[in-house]
PDB file of C-alpha atoms in Angstrom:
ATOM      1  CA  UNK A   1       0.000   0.000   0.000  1.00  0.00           C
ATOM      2  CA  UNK A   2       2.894   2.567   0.889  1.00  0.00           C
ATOM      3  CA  UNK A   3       4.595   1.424  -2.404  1.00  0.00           C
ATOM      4  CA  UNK A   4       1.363   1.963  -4.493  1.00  0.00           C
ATOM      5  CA  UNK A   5       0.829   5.350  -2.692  1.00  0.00           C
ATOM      6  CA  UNK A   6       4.309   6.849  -3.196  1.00  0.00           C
ATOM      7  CA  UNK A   7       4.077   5.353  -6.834  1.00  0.00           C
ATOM      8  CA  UNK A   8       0.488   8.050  -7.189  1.00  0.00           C
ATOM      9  CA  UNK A   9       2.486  10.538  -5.981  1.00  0.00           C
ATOM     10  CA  UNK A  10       5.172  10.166  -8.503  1.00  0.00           C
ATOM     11  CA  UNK A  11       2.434  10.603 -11.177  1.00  0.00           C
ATOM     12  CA  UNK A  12       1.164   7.534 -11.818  1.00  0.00           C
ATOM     13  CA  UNK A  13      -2.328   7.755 -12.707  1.00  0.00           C
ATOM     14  CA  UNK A  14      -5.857   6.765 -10.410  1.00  0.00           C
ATOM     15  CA  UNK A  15      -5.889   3.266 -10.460  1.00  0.00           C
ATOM     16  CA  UNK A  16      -9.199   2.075 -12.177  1.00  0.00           C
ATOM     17  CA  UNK A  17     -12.496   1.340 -10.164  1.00  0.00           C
ATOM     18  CA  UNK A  18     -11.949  -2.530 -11.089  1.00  0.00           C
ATOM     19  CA  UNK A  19      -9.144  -2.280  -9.480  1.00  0.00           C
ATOM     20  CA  UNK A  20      -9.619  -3.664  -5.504  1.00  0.00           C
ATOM     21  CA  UNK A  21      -7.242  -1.301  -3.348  1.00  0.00           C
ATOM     22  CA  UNK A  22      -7.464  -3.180  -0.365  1.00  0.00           C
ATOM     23  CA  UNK A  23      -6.115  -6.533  -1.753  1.00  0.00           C
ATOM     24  CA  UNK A  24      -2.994  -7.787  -2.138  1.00  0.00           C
ATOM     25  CA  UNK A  25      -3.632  -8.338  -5.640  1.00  0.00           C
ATOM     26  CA  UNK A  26      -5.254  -5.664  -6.344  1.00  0.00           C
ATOM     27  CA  UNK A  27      -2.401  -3.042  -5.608  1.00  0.00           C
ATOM     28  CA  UNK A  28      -0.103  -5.478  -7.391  1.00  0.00           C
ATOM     29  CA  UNK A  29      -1.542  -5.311 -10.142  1.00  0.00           C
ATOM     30  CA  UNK A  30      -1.414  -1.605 -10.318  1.00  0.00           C
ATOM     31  CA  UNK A  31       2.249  -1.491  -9.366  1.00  0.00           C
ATOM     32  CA  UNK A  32       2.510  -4.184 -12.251  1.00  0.00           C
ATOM     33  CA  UNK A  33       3.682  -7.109 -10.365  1.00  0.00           C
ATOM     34  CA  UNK A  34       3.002 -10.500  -9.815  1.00  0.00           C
ATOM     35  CA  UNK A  35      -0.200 -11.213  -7.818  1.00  0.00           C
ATOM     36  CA  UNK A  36       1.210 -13.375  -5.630  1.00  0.00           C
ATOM     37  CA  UNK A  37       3.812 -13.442  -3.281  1.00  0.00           C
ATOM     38  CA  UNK A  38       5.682 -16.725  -4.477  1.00  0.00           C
ATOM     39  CA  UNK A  39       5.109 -15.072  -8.016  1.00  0.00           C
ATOM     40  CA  UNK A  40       6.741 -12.244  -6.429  1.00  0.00           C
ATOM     41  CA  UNK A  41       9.714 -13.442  -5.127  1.00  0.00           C
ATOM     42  CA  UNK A  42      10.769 -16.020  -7.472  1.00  0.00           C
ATOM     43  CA  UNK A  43      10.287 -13.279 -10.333  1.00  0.00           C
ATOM     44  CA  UNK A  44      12.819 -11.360  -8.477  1.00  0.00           C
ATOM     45  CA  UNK A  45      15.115 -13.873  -7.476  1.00  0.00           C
ATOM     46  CA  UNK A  46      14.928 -16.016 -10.377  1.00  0.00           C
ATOM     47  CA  UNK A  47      17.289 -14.266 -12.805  1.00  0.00           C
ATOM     48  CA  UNK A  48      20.750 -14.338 -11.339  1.00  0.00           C
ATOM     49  CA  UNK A  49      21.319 -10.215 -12.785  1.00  0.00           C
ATOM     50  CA  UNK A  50      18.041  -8.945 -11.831  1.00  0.00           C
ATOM     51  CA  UNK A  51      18.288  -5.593  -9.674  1.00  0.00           C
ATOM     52  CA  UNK A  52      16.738  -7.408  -6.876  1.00  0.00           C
ATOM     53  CA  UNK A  53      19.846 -10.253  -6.451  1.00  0.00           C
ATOM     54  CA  UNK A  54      22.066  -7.320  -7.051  1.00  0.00           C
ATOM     55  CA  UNK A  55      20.817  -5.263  -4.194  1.00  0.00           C
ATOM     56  CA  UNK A  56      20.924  -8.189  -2.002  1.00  0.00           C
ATOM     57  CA  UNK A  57      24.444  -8.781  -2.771  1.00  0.00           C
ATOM     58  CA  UNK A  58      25.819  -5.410  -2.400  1.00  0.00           C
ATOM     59  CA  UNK A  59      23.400  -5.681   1.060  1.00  0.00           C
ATOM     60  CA  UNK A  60      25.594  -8.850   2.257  1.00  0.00           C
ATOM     61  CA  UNK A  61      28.610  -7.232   1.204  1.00  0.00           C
ATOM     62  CA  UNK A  62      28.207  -3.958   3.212  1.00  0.00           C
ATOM     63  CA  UNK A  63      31.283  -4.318   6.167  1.00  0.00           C
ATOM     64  CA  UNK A  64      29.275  -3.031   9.068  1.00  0.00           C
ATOM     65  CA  UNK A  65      26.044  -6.168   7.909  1.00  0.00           C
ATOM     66  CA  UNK A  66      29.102  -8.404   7.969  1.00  0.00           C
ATOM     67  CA  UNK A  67      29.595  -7.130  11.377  1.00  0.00           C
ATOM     68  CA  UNK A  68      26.241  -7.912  12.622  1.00  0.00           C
ATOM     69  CA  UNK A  69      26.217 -10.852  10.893  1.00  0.00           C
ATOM     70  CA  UNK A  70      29.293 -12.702  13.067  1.00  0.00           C
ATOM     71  CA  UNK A  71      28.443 -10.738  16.331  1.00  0.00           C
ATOM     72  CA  UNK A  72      24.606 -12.082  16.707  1.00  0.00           C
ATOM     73  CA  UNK A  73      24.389 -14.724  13.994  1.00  0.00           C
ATOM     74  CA  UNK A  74      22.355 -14.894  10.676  1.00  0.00           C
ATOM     75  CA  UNK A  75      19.446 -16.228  11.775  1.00  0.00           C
ATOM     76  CA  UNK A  76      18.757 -13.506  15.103  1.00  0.00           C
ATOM     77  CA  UNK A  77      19.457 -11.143  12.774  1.00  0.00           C
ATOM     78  CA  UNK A  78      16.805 -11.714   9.905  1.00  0.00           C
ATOM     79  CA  UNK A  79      13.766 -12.780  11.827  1.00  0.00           C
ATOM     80  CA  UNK A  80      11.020  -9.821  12.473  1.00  0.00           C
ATOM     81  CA  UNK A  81      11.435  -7.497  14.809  1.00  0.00           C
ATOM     82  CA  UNK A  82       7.981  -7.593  17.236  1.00  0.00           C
ATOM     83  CA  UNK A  83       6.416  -4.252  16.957  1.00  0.00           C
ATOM     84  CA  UNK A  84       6.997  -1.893  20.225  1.00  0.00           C
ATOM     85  CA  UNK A  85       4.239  -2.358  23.270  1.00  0.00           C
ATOM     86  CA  UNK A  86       3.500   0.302  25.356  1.00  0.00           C
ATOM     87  CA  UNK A  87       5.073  -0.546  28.898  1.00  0.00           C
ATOM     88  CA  UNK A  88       3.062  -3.090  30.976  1.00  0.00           C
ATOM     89  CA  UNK A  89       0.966  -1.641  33.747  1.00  0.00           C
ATOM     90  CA  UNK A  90       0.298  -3.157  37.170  1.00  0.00           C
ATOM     91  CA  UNK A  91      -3.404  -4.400  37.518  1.00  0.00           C
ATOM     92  CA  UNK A  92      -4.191  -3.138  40.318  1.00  0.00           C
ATOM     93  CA  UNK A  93      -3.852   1.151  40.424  1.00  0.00           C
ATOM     94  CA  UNK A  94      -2.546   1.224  44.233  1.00  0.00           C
ATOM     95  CA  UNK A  95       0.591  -0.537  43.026  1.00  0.00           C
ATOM     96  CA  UNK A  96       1.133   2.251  40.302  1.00  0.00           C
ATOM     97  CA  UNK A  97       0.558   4.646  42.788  1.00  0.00           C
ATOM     98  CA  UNK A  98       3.263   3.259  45.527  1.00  0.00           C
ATOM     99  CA  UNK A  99       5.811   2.572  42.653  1.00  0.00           C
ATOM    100  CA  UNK A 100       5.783   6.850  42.045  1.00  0.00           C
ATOM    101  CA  UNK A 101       5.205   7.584  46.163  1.00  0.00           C
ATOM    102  CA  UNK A 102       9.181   8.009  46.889  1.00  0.00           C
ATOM    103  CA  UNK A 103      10.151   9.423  43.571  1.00  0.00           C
ATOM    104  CA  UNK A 104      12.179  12.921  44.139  1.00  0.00           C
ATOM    105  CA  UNK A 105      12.171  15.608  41.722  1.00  0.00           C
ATOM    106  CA  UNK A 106      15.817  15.694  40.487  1.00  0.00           C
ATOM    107  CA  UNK A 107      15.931  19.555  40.577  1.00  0.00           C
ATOM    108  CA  UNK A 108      14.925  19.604  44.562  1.00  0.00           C
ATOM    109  CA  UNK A 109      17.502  19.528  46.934  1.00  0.00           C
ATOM    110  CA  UNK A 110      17.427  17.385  49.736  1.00  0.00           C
ATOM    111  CA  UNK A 111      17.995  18.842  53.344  1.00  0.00           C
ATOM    112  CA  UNK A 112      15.859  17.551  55.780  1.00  0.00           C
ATOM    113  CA  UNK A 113      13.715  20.608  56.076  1.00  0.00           C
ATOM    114  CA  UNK A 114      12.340  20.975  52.338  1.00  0.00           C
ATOM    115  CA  UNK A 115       9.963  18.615  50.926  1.00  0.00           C
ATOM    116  CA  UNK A 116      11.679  16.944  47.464  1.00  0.00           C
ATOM    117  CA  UNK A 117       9.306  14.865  46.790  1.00  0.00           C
ATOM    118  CA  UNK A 118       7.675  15.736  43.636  1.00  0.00           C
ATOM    119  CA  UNK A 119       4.151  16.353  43.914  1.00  0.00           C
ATOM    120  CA  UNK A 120       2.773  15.543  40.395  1.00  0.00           C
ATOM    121  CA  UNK A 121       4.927  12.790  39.178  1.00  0.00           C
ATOM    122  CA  UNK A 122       3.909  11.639  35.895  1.00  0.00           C
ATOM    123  CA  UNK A 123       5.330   8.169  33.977  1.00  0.00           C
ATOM    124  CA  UNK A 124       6.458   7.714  30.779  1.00  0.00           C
ATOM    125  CA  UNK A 125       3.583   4.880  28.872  1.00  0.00           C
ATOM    126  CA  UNK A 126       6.611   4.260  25.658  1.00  0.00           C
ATOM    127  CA  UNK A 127       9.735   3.818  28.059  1.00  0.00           C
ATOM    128  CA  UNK A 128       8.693   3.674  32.113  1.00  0.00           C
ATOM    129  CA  UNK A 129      10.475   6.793  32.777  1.00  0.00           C
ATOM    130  CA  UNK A 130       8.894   8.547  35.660  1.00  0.00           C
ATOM    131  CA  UNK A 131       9.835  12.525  35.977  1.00  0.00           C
ATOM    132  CA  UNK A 132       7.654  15.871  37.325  1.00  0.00           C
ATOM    133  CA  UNK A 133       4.524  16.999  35.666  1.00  0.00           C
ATOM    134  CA  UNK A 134       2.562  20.424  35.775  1.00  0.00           C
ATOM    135  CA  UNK A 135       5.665  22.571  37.513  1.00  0.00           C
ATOM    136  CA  UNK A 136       8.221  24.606  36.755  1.00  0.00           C
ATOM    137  CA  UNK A 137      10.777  22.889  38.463  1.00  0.00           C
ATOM    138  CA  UNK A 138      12.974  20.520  35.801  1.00  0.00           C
ATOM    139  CA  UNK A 139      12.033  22.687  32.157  1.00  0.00           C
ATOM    140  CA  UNK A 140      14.492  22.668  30.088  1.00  0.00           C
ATOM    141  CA  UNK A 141      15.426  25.281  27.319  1.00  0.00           C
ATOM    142  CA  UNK A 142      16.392  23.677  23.749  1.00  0.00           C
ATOM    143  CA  UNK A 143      17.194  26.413  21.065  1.00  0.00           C
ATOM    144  CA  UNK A 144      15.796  29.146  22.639  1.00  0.00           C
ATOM    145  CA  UNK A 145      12.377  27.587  23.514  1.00  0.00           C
ATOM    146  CA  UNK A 146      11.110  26.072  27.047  1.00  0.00           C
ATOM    147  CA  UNK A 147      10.222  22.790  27.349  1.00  0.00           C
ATOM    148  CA  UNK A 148       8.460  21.281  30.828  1.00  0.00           C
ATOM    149  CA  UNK A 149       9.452  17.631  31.437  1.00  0.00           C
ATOM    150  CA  UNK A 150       6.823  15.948  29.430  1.00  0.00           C
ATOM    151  CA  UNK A 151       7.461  17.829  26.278  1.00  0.00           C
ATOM    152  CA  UNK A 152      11.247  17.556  26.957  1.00  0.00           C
ATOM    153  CA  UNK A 153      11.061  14.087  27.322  1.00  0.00           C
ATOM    154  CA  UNK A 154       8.898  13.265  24.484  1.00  0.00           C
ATOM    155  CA  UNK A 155      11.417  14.927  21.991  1.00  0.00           C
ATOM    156  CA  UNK A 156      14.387  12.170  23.248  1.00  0.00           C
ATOM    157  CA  UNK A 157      12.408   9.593  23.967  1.00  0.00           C
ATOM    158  CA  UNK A 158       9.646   9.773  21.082  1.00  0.00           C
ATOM    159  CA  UNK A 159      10.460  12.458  18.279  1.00  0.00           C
ATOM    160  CA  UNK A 160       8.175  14.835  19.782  1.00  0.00           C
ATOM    161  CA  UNK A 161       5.439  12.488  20.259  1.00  0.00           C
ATOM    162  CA  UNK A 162       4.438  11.346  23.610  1.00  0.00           C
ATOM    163  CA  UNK A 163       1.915   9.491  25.932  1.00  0.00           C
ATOM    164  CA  UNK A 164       2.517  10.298  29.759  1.00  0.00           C
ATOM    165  CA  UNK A 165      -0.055   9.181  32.708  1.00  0.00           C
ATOM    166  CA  UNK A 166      -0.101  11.693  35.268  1.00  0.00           C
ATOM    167  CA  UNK A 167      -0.306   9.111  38.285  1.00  0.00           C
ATOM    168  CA  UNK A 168      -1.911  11.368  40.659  1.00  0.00           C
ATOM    169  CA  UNK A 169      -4.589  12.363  38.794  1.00  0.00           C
ATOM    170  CA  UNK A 170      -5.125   9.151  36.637  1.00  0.00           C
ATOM    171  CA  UNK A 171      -4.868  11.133  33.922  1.00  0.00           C
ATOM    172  CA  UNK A 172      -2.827  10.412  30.693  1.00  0.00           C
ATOM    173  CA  UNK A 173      -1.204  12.738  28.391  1.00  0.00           C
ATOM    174  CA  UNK A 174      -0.211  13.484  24.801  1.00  0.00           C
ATOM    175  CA  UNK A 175       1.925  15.725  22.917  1.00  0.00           C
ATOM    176  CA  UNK A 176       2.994  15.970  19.389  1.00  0.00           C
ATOM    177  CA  UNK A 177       5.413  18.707  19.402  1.00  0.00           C
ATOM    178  CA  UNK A 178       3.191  22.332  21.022  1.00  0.00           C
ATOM    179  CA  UNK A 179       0.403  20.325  20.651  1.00  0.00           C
ATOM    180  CA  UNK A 180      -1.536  18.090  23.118  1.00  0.00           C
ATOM    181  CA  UNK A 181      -4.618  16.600  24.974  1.00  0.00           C
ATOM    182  CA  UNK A 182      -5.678  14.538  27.256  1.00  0.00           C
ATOM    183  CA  UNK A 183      -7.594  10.960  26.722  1.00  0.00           C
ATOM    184  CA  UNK A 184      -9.296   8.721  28.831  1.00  0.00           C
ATOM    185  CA  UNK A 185      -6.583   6.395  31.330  1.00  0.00           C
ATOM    186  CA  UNK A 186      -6.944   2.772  31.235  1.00  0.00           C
ATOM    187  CA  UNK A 187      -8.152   2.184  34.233  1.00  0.00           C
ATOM    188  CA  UNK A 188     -11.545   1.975  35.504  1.00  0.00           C
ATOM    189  CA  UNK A 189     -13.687   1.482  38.624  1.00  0.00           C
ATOM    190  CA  UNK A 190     -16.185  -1.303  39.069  1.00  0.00           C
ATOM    191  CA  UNK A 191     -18.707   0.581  37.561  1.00  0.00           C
ATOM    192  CA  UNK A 192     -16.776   0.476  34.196  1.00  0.00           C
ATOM    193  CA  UNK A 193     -16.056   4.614  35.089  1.00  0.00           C
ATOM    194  CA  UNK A 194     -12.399   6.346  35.148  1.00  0.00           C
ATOM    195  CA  UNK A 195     -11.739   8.441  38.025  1.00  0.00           C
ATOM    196  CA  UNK A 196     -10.006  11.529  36.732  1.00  0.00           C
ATOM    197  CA  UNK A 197      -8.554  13.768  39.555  1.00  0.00           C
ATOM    198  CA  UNK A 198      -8.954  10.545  42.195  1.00  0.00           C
ATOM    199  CA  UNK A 199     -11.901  12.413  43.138  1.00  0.00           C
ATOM    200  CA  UNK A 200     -14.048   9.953  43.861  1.00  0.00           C
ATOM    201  CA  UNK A 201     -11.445   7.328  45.954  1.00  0.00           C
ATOM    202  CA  UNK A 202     -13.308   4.342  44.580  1.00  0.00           C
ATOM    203  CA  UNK A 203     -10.501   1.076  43.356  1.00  0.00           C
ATOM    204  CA  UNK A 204      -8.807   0.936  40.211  1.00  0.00           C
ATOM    205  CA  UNK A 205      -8.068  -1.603  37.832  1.00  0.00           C
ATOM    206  CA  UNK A 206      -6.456  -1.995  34.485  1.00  0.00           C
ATOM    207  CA  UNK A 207      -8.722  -2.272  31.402  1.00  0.00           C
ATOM    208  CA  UNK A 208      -6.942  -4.320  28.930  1.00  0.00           C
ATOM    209  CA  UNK A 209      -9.687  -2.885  26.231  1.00  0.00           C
ATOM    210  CA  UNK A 210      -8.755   0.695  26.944  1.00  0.00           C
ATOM    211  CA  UNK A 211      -4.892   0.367  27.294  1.00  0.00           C
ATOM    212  CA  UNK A 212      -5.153  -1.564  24.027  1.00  0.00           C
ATOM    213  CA  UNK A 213      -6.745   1.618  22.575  1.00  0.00           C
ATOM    214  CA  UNK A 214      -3.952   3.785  23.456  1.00  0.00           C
ATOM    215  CA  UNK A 215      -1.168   0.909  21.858  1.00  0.00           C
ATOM    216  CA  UNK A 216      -3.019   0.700  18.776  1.00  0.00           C
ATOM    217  CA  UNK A 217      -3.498   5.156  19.033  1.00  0.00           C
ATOM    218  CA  UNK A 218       0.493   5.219  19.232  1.00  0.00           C
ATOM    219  CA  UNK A 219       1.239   2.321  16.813  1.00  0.00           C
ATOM    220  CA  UNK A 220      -1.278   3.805  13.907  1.00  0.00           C
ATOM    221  CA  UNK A 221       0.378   7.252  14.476  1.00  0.00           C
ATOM    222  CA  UNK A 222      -2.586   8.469  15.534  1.00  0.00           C
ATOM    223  CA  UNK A 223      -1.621  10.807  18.363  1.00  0.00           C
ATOM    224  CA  UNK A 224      -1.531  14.083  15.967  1.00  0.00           C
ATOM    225  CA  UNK A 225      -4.956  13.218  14.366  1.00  0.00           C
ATOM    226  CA  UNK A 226      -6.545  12.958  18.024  1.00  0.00           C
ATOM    227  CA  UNK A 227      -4.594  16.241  19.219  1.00  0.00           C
ATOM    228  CA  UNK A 228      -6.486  18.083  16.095  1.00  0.00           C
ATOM    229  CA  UNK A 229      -9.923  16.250  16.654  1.00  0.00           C
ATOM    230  CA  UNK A 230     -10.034  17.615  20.169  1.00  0.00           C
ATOM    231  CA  UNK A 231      -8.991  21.257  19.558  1.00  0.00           C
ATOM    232  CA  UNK A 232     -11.531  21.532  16.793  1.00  0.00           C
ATOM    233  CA  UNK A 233     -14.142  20.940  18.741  1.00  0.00           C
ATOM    234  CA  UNK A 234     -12.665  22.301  22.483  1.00  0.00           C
ATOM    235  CA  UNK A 235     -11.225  25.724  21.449  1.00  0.00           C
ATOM    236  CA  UNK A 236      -9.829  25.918  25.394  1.00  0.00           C
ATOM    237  CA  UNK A 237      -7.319  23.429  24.061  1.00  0.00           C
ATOM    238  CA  UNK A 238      -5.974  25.598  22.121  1.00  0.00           C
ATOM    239  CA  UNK A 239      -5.085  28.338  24.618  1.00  0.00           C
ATOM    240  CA  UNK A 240      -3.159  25.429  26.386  1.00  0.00           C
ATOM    241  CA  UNK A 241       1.018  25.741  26.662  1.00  0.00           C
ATOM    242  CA  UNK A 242       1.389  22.297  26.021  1.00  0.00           C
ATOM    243  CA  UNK A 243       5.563  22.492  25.306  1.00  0.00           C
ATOM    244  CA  UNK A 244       5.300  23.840  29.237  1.00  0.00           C
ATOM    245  CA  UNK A 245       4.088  20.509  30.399  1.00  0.00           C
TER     246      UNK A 245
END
């Protein structure tokens, strides 16, 4: 599909209405390959000079794949990779909550008499990393521009994208660059009900349905098209400082 949509946008014309876009076949045949995928590769493999052999070749013959190749083995080395999984989450929200109890903002200093405990820690959902949320205390300037821990983080950790739960609140994050909003945690009361803000004290647990949601929200690159979805129709959103968070 990526192949037959970067072929369109080198000027290749509208594939015909016969033509079924969401087959395999179907976008073959518009790239003007074989329809299947033993077809496929034995039409590129077949002929000893064909570009495809060639490529492979010169991909074997590359020093540093060579490297790779005697450090971890052949076989390690060419299986799939399994796609990335957000980090996995204690069932019970109690145990999130005593995991982030002790964490001290690094920017406090410790004395005895000053609390450095951070008071809105917030974790990391792509790499576990927990750090300060909502304060002023650990932003960071990059070319001239603020950043608060959550956007800072986001640009090392996910290119500027990022999906933070703010444990305190049960609340979870997410920034693409200035923008950002918030969508509903994965975890729910017995009533099937989040409990933003912890206002209501009632016991959380993880919903596998909603933390799914969020995966399959990073995964589809979906975390820009949300951020626009909810400022269109909450203008507030819009007057938020998101790169401050």
């Amino acid at each position: 599909r990526r192949a037959a949509l970067f072929f369109r946008f080198l000027g290749a014309p509208v594939p015909s209405s016969s033509v079924d876009e969401s087959s395999f076949a179907g976008l073959a045949s518009y790239l003007g390959l074989p329809q299947t995928a033993g077809s496929l590769a034995t039409s590129c493999f077949s002929n000893p000079d064909s570009v495809a052999v060639n490529l492979v070749k010169r991909w074997f013959a590359a020093e540093h794949f060579r490297k790779s190749i005697s450090s971890v083995g052949l076989r390690s080395s060419m299986c799939l990779q399994q796609a990335r999984r957000l980090i996995p989450l204690p069932k019970d929200y109690s145990e999130l909550i005593l995991q982030v109890a002790n964490f001290k903002c690094p920017q406090a200093v410790d004395d005895g008499v000053h609390n450095s405990l951070s008071l809105h820690p917030s974790m990391c959902l792509l790499c576990g990393k927990v750090m300060c949320s909502q304060t002023y205390c650990c932003r960071v300037t990059v070319d001239g521009q603020k950043h608060g821990p959550n956007s800072y983080h986001s640009l090392c950790c996910g290119g500027g994208y990022g999906m933070f739960l703010w444990v305190r609140d049960c609340e979870v994050l997410i920034l693409a660059g200035e923008r950002g909003t918030f969508v509903s945690p994965p975890y729910l009361d017995s009533y099937g009900e989040p409990d933003v803000g912890l206002r209501r004290g009632n016991p959380l647990y993880l919903n596998e349905e909603r933390y799914e949601a969020l995966q399959r929200l990073w995964l589809d690159h979906g975390i820009l098209g949300k951020i626009v979805n909810d400022s269109e129709q909450s203008r507030s959103l819009q007057l938020v400082t998101w790169g401050e968070m």
